[in-house]
Short mmCIF file of N, CA, C and O in Angstrom, two decimals:
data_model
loop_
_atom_site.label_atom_id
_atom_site.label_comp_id
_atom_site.label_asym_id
_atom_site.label_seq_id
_atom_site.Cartn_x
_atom_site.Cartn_y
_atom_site.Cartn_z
N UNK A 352 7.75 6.40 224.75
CA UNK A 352 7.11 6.66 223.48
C UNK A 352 5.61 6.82 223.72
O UNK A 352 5.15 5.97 224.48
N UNK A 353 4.83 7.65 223.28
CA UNK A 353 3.91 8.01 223.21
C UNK A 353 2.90 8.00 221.95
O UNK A 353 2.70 8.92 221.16
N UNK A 354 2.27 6.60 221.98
CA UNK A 354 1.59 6.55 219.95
C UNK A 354 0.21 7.19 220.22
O UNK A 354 -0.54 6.62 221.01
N UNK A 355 -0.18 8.39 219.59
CA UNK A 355 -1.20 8.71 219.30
C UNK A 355 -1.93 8.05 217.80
O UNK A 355 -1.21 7.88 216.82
N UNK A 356 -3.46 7.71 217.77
CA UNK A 356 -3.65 6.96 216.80
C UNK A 356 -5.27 7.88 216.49
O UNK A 356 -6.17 7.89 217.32
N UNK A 357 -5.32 8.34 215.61
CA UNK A 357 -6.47 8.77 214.78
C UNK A 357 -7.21 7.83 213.74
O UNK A 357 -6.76 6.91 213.06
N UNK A 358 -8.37 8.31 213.82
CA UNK A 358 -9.11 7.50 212.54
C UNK A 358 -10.64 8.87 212.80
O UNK A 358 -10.99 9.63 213.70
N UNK A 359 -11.26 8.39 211.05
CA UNK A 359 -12.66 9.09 211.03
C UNK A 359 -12.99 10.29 210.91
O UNK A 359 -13.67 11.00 211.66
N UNK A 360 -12.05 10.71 209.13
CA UNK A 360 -12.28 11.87 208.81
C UNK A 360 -14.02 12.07 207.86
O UNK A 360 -14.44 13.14 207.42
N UNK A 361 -14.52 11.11 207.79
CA UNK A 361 -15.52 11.50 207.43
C UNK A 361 -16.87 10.78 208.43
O UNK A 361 -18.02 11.01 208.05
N UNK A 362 -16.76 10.30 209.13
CA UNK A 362 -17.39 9.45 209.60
C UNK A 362 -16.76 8.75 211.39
O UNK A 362 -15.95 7.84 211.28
N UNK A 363 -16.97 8.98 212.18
CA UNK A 363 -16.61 7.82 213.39
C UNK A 363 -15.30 8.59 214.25
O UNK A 363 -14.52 8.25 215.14
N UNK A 364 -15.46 9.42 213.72
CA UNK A 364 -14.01 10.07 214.28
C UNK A 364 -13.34 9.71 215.70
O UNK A 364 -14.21 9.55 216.54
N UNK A 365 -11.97 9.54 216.23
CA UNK A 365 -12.10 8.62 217.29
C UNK A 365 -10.15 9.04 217.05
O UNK A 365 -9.52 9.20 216.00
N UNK A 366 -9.66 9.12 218.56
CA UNK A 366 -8.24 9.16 219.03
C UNK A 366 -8.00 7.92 219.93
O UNK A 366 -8.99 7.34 220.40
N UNK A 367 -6.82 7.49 220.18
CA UNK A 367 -6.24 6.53 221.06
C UNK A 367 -4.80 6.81 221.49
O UNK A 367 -4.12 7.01 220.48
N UNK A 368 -4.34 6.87 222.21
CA UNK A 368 -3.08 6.69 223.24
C UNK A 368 -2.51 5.48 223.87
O UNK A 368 -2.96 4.86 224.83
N UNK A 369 -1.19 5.17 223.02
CA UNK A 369 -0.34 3.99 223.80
C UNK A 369 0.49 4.95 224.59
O UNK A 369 1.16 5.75 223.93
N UNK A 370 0.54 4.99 225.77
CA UNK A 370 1.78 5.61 227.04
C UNK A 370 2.37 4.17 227.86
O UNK A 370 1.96 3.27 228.61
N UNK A 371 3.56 4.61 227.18
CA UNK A 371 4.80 3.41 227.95
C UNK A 371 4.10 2.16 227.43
O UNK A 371 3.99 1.34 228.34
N UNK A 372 3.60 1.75 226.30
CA UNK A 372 3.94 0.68 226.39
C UNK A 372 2.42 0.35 226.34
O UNK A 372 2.14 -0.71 225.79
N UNK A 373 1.22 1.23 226.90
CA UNK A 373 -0.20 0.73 227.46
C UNK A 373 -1.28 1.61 226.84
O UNK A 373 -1.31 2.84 226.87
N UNK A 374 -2.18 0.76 226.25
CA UNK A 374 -3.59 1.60 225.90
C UNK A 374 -3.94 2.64 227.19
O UNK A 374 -4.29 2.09 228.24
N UNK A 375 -3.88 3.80 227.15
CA UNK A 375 -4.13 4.60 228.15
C UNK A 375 -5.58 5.17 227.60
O UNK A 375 -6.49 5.16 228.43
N UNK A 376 -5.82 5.55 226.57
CA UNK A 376 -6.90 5.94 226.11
C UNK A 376 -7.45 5.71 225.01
O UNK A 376 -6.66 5.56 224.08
N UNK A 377 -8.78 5.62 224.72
CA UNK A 377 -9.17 5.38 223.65
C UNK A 377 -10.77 6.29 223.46
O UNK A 377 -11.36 5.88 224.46
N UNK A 378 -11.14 6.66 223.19
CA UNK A 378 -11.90 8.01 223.07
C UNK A 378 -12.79 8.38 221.39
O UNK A 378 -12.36 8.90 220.35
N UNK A 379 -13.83 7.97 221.67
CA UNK A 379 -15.02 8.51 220.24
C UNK A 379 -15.20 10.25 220.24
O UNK A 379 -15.28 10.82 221.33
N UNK A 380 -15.25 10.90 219.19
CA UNK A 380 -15.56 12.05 219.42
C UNK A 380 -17.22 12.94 219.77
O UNK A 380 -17.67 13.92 220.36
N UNK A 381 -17.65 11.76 218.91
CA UNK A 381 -19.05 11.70 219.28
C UNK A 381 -19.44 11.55 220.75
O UNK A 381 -20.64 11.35 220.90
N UNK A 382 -18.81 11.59 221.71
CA UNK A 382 -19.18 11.51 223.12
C UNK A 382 -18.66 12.70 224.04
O UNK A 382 -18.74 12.94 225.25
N UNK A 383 -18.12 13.30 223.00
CA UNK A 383 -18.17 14.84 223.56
C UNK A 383 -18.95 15.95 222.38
O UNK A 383 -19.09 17.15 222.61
N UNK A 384 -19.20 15.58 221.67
CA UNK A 384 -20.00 16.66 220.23
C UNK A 384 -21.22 16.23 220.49
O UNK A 384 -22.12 17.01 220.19
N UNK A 385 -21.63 14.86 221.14
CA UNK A 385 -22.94 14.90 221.24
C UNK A 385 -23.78 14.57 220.25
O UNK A 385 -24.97 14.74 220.49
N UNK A 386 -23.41 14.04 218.89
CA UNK A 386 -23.50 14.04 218.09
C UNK A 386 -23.07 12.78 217.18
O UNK A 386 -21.88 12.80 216.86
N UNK A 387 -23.83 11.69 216.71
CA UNK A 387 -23.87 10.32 216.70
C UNK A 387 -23.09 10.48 215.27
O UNK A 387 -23.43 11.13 214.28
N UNK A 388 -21.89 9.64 215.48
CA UNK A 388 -21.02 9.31 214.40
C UNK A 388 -20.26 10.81 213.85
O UNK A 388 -19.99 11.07 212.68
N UNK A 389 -20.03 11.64 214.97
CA UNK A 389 -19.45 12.83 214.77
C UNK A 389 -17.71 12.61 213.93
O UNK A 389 -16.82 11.85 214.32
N UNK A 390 -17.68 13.54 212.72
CA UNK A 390 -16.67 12.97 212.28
C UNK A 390 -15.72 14.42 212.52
O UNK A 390 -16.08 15.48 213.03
N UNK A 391 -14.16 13.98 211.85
CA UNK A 391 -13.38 15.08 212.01
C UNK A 391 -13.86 16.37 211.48
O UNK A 391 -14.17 17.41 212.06
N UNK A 392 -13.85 16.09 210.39
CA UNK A 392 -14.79 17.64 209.83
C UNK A 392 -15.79 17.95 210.30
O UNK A 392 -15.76 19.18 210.35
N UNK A 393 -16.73 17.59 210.70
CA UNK A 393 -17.48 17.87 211.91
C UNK A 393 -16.99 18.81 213.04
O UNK A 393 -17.42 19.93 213.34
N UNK A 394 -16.00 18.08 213.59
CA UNK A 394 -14.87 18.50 214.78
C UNK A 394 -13.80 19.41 214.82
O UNK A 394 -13.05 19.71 215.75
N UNK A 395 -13.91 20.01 213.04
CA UNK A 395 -13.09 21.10 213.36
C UNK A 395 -11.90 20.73 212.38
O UNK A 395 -11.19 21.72 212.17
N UNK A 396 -11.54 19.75 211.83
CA UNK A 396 -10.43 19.02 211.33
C UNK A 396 -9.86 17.69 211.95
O UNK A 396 -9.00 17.08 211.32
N UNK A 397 -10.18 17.36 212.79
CA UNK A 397 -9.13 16.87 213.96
C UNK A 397 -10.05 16.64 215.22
O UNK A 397 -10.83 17.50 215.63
N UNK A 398 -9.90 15.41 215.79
CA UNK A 398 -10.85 14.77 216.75
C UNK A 398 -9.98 15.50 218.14
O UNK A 398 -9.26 15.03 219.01
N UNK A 399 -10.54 17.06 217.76
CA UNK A 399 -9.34 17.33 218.98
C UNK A 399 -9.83 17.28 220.58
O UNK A 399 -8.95 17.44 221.42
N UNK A 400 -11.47 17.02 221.13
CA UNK A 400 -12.02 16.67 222.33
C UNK A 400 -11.30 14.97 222.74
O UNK A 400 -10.79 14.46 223.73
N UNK A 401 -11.54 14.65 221.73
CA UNK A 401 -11.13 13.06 222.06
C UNK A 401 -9.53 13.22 222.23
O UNK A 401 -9.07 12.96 223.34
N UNK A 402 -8.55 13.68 221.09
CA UNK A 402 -7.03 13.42 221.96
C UNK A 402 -6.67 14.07 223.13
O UNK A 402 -5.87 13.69 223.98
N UNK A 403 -7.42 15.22 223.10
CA UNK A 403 -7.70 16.22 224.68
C UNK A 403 -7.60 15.07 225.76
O UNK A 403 -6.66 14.72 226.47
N UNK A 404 -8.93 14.59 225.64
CA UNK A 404 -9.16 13.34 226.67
C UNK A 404 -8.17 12.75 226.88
O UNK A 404 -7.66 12.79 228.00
N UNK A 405 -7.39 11.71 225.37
CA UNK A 405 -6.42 10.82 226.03
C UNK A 405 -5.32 11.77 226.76
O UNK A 405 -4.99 11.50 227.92
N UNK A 406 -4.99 12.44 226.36
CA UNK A 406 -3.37 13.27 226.62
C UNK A 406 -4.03 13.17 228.47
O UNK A 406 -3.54 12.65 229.47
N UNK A 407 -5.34 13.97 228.23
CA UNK A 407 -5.44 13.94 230.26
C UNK A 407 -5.28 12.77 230.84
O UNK A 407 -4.73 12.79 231.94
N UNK A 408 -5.85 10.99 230.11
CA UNK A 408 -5.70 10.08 230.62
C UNK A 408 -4.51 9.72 230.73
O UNK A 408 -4.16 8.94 231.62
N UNK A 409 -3.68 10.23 229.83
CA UNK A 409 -2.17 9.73 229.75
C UNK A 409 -1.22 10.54 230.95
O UNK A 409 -0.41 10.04 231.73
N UNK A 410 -1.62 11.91 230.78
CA UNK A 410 -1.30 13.10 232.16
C UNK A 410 0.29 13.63 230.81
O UNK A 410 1.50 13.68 231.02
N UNK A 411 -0.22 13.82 229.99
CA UNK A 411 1.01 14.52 229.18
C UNK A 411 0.46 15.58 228.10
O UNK A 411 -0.75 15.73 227.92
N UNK A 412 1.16 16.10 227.59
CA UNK A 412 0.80 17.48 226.68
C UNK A 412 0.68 17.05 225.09
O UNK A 412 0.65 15.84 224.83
N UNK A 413 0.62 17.89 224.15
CA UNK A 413 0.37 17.60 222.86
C UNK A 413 2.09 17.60 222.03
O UNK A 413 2.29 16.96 221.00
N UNK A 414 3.01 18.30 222.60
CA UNK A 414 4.56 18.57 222.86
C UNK A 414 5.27 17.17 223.08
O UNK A 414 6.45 16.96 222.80
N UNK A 415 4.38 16.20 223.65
CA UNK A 415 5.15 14.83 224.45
C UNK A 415 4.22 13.68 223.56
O UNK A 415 3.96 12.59 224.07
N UNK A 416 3.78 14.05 222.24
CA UNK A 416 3.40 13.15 221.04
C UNK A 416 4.43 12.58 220.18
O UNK A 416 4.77 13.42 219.35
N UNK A 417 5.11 11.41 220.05
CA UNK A 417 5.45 10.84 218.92
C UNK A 417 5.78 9.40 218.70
O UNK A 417 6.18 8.73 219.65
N UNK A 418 5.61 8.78 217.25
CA UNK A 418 4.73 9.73 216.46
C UNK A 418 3.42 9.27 216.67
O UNK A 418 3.03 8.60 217.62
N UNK A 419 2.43 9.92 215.19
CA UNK A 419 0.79 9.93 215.10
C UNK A 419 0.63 9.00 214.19
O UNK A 419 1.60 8.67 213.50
N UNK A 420 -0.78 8.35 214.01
CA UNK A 420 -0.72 7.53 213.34
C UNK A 420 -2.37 7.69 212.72
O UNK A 420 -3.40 7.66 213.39
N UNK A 421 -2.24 7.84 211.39
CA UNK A 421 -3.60 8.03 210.69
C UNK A 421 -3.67 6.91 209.70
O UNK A 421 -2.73 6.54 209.00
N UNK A 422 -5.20 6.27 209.70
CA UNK A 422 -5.82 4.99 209.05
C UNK A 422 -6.08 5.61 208.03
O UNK A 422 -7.27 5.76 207.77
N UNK A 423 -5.28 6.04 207.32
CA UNK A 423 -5.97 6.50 205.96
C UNK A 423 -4.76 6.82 204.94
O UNK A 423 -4.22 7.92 205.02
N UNK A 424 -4.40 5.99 204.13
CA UNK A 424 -3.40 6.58 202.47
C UNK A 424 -4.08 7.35 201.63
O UNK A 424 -4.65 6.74 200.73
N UNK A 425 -4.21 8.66 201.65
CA UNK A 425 -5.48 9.18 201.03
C UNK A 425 -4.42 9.29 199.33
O UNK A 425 -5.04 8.82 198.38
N UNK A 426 -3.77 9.54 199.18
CA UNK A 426 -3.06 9.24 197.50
C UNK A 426 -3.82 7.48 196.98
O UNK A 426 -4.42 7.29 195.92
N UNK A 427 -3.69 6.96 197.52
CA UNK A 427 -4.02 5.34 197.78
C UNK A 427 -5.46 5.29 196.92
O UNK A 427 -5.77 4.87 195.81
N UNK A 428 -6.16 5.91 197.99
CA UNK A 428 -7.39 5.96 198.08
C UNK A 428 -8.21 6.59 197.10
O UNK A 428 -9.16 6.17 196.44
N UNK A 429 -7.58 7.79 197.16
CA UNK A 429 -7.95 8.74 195.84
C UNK A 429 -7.73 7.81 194.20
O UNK A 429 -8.66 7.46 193.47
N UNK A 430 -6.52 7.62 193.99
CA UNK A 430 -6.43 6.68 192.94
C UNK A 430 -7.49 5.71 192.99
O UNK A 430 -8.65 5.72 192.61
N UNK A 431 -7.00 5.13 193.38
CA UNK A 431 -8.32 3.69 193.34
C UNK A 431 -9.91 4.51 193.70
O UNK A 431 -10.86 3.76 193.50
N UNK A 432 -10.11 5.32 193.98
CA UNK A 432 -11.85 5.13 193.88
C UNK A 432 -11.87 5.92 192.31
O UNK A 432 -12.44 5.30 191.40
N UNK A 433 -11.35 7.09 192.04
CA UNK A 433 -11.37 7.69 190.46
C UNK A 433 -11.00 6.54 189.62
O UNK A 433 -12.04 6.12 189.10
N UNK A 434 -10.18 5.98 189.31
CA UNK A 434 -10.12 4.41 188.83
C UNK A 434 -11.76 3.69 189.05
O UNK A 434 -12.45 3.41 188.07
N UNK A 435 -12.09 3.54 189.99
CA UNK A 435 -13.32 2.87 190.08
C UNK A 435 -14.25 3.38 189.25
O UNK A 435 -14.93 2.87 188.37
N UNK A 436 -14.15 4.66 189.77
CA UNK A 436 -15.61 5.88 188.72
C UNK A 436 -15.53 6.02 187.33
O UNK A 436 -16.50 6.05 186.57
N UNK A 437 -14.02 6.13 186.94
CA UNK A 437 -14.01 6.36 185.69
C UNK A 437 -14.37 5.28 185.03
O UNK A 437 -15.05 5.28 184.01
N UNK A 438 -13.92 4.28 185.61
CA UNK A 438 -14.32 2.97 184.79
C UNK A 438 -15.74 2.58 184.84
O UNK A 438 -16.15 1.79 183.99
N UNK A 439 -16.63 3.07 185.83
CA UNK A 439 -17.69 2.31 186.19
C UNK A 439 -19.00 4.03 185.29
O UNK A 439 -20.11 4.18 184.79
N UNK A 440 -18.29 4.51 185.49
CA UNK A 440 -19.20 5.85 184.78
C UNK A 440 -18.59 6.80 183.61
O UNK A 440 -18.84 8.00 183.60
N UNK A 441 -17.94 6.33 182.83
CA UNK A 441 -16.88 6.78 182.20
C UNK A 441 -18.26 7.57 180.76
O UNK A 441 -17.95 8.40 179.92
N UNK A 442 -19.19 7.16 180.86
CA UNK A 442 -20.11 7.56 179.43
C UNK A 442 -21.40 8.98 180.32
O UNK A 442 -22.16 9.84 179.88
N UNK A 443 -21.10 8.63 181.33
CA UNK A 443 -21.92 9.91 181.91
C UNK A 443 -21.06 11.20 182.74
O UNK A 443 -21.19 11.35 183.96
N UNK A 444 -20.27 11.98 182.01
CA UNK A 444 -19.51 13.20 182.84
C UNK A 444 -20.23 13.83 183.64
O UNK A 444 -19.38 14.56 184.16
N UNK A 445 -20.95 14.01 184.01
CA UNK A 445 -21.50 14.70 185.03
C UNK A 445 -21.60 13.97 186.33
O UNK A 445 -21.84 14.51 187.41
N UNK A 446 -21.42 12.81 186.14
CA UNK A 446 -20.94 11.83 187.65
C UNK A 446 -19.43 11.73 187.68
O UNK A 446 -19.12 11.55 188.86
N UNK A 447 -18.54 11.76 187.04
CA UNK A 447 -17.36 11.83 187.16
C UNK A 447 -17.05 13.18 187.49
O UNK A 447 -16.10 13.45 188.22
N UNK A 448 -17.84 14.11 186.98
CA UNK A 448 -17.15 15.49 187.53
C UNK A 448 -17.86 15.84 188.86
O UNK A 448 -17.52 16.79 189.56
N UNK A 449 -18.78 15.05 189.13
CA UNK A 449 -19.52 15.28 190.43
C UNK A 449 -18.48 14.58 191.08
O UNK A 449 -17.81 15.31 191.81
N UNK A 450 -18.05 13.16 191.02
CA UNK A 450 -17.13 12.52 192.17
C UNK A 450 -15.71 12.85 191.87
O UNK A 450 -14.73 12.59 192.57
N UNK A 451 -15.75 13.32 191.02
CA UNK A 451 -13.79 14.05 190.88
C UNK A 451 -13.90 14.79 192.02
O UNK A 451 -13.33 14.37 193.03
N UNK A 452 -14.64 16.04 192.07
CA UNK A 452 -14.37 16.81 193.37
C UNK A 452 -14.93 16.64 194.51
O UNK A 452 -14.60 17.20 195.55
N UNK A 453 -15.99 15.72 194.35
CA UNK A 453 -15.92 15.10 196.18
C UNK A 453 -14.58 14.21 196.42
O UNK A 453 -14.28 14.05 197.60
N UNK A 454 -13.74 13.62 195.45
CA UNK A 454 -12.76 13.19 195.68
C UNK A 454 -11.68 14.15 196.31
O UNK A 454 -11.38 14.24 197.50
N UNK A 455 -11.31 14.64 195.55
CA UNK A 455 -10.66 16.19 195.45
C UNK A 455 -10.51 17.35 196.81
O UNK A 455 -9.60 18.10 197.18
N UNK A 456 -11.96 17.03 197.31
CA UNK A 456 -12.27 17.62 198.38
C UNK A 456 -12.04 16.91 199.50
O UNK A 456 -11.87 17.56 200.54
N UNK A 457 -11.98 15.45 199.56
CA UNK A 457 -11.91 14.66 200.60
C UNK A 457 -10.46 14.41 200.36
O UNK A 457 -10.09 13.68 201.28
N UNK A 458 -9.58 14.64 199.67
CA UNK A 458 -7.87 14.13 199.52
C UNK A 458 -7.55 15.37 199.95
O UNK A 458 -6.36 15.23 200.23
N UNK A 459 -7.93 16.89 200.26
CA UNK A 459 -7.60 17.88 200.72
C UNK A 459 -7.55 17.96 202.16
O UNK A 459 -6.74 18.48 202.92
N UNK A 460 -9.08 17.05 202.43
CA UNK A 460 -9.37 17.53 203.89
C UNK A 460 -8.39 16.19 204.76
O UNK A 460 -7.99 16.31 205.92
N UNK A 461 -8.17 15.01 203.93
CA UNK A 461 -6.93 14.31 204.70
C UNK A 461 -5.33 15.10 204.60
O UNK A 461 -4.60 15.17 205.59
N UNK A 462 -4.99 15.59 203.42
CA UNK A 462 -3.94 15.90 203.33
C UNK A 462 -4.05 17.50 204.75
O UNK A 462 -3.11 18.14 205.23
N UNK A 463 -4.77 17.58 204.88
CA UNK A 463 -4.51 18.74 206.23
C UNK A 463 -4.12 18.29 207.32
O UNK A 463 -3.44 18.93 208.12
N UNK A 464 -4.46 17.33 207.44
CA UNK A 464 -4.20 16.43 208.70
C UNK A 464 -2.92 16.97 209.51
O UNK A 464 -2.96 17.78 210.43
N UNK A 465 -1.91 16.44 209.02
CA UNK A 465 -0.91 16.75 209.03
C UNK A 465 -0.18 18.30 209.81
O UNK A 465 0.61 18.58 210.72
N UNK A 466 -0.93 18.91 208.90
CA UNK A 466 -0.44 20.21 209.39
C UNK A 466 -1.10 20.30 210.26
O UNK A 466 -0.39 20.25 211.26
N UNK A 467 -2.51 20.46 210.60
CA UNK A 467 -3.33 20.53 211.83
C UNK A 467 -2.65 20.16 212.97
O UNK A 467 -2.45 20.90 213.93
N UNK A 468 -2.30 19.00 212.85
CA UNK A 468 -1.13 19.01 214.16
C UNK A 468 0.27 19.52 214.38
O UNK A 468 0.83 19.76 215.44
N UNK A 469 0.71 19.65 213.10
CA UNK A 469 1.90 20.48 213.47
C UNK A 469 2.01 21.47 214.04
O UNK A 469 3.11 21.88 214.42
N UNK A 470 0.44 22.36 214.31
CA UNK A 470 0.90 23.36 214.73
C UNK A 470 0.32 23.34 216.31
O UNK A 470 0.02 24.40 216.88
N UNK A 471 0.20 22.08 216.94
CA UNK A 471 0.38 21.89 218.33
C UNK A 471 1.64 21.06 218.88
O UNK A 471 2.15 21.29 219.98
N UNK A 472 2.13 20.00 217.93
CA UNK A 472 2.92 18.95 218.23
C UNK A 472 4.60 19.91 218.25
O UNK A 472 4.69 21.12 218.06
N UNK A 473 5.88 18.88 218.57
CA UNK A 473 6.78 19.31 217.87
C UNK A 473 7.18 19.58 216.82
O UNK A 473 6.27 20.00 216.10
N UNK A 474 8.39 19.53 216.22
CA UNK A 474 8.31 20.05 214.68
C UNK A 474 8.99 18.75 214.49
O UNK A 474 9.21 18.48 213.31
N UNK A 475 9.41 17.80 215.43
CA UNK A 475 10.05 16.68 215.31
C UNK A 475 9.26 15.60 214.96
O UNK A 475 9.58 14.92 213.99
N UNK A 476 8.25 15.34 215.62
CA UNK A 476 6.91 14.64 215.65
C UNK A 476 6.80 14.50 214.38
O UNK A 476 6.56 15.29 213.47
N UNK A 477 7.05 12.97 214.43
CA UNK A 477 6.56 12.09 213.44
C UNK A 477 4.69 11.78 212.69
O UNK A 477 3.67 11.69 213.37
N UNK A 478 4.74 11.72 211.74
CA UNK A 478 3.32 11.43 211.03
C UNK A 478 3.68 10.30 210.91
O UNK A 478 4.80 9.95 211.27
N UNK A 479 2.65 9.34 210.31
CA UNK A 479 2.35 8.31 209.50
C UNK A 479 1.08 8.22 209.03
O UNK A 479 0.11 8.64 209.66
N UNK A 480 1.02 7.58 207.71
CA UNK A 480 -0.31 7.47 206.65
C UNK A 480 0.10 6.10 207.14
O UNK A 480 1.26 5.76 207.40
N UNK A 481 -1.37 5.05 207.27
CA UNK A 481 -1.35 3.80 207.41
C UNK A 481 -2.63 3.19 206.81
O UNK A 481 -3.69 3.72 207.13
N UNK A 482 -2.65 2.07 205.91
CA UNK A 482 -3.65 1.39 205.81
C UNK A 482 -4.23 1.29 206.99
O UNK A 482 -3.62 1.65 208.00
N UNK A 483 -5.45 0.82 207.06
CA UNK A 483 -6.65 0.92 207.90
C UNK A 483 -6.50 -0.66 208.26
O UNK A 483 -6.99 -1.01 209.33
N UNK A 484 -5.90 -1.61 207.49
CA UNK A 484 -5.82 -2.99 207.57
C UNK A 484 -4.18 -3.39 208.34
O UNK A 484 -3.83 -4.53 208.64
N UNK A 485 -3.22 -1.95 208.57
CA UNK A 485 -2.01 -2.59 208.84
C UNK A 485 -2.18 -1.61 210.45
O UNK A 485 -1.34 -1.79 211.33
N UNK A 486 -3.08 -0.82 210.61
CA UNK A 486 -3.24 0.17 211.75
C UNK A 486 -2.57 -0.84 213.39
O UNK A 486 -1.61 -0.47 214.07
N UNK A 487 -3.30 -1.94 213.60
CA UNK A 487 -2.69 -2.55 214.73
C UNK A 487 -1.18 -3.31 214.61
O UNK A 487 -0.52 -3.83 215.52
N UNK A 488 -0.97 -3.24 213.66
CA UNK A 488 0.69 -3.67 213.74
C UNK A 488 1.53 -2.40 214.12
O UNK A 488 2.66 -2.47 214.61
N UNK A 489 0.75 -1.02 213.81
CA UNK A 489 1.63 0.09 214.15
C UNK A 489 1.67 0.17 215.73
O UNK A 489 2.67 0.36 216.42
N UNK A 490 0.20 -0.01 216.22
CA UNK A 490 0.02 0.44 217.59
C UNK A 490 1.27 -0.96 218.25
O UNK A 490 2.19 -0.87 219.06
N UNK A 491 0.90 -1.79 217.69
CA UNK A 491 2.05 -2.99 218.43
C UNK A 491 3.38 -2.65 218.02
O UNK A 491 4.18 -3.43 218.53
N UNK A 492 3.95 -1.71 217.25
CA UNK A 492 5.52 -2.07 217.07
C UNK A 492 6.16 -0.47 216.98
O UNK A 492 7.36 -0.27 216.80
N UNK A 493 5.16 0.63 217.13
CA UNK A 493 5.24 2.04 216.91
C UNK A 493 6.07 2.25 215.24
O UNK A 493 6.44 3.38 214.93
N UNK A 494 6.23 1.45 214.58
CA UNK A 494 6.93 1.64 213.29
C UNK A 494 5.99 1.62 212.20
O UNK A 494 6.38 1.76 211.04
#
């Protein structure tokens, strides 16, 4: 089994690799962009220098991934911060319609995720959305 693990679509962007069992890689993207706190959108969608890296540390292809694992429930997330705004700015619309679509825009650019890799991975290759708080129970149990 092979767990690839993502995080840092707006911010910190960063891949990791369990092979057989072992942290084989772990990789910031910012250390190949050159570029301090380089995030996925930054990178194109997808911290794809950094899983580059692990796959070479691991010595396997993007074909021999499953599954992936992303720190982020963006449905989750989205709810609860518009919940937050509306409640906390509910008498000034022009901040709610300002953070509706930075919301909007940021639940798009996670929901790509997904496909972004589908169209390197198998078609078998598993996803997962994961809290950011349950992320190391995945890397420990691949479930």
């Amino acid at each position: 089994m092979n767990l690839l693990g993502l995080s840092g679509l707006l911010i910190d962007a960063s891949a990791a690799l369990i092979h057989r069992g072992r942290l084989t890689g772990a990789v910031e993207e910012e250390r190949y962009a050159r570029n301090k706190h380089a995030s996925m959108v930054s990178a194109g969608g997808l911290p794809f220098q950094s899983i580059e890296a692990c796959l070479r540390m691991g010595g396997i292809q993007w074909t021999e991934l499953d599954p992936i694992g992303y720190n982020f429930e963006p449905w989750r997330e989205f709810f609860s911060l518009s919940r937050f705004r509306l409640r906390h700015s509910f008498l000034a619309p022009a901040t709610v319609a300002y953070y509706g679509a930075y919301y909007l825009d940021t639940l798009r650019r996670h929901l790509a995720i997904p496909r972004l890799l589908e169209a390197r991975c198998r078609p078998e290759t598993r996803f997962h959305w994961f809290s950011h708080h349950l992320c190391p129970a995945f890397i420990v149990t691949g479930k």
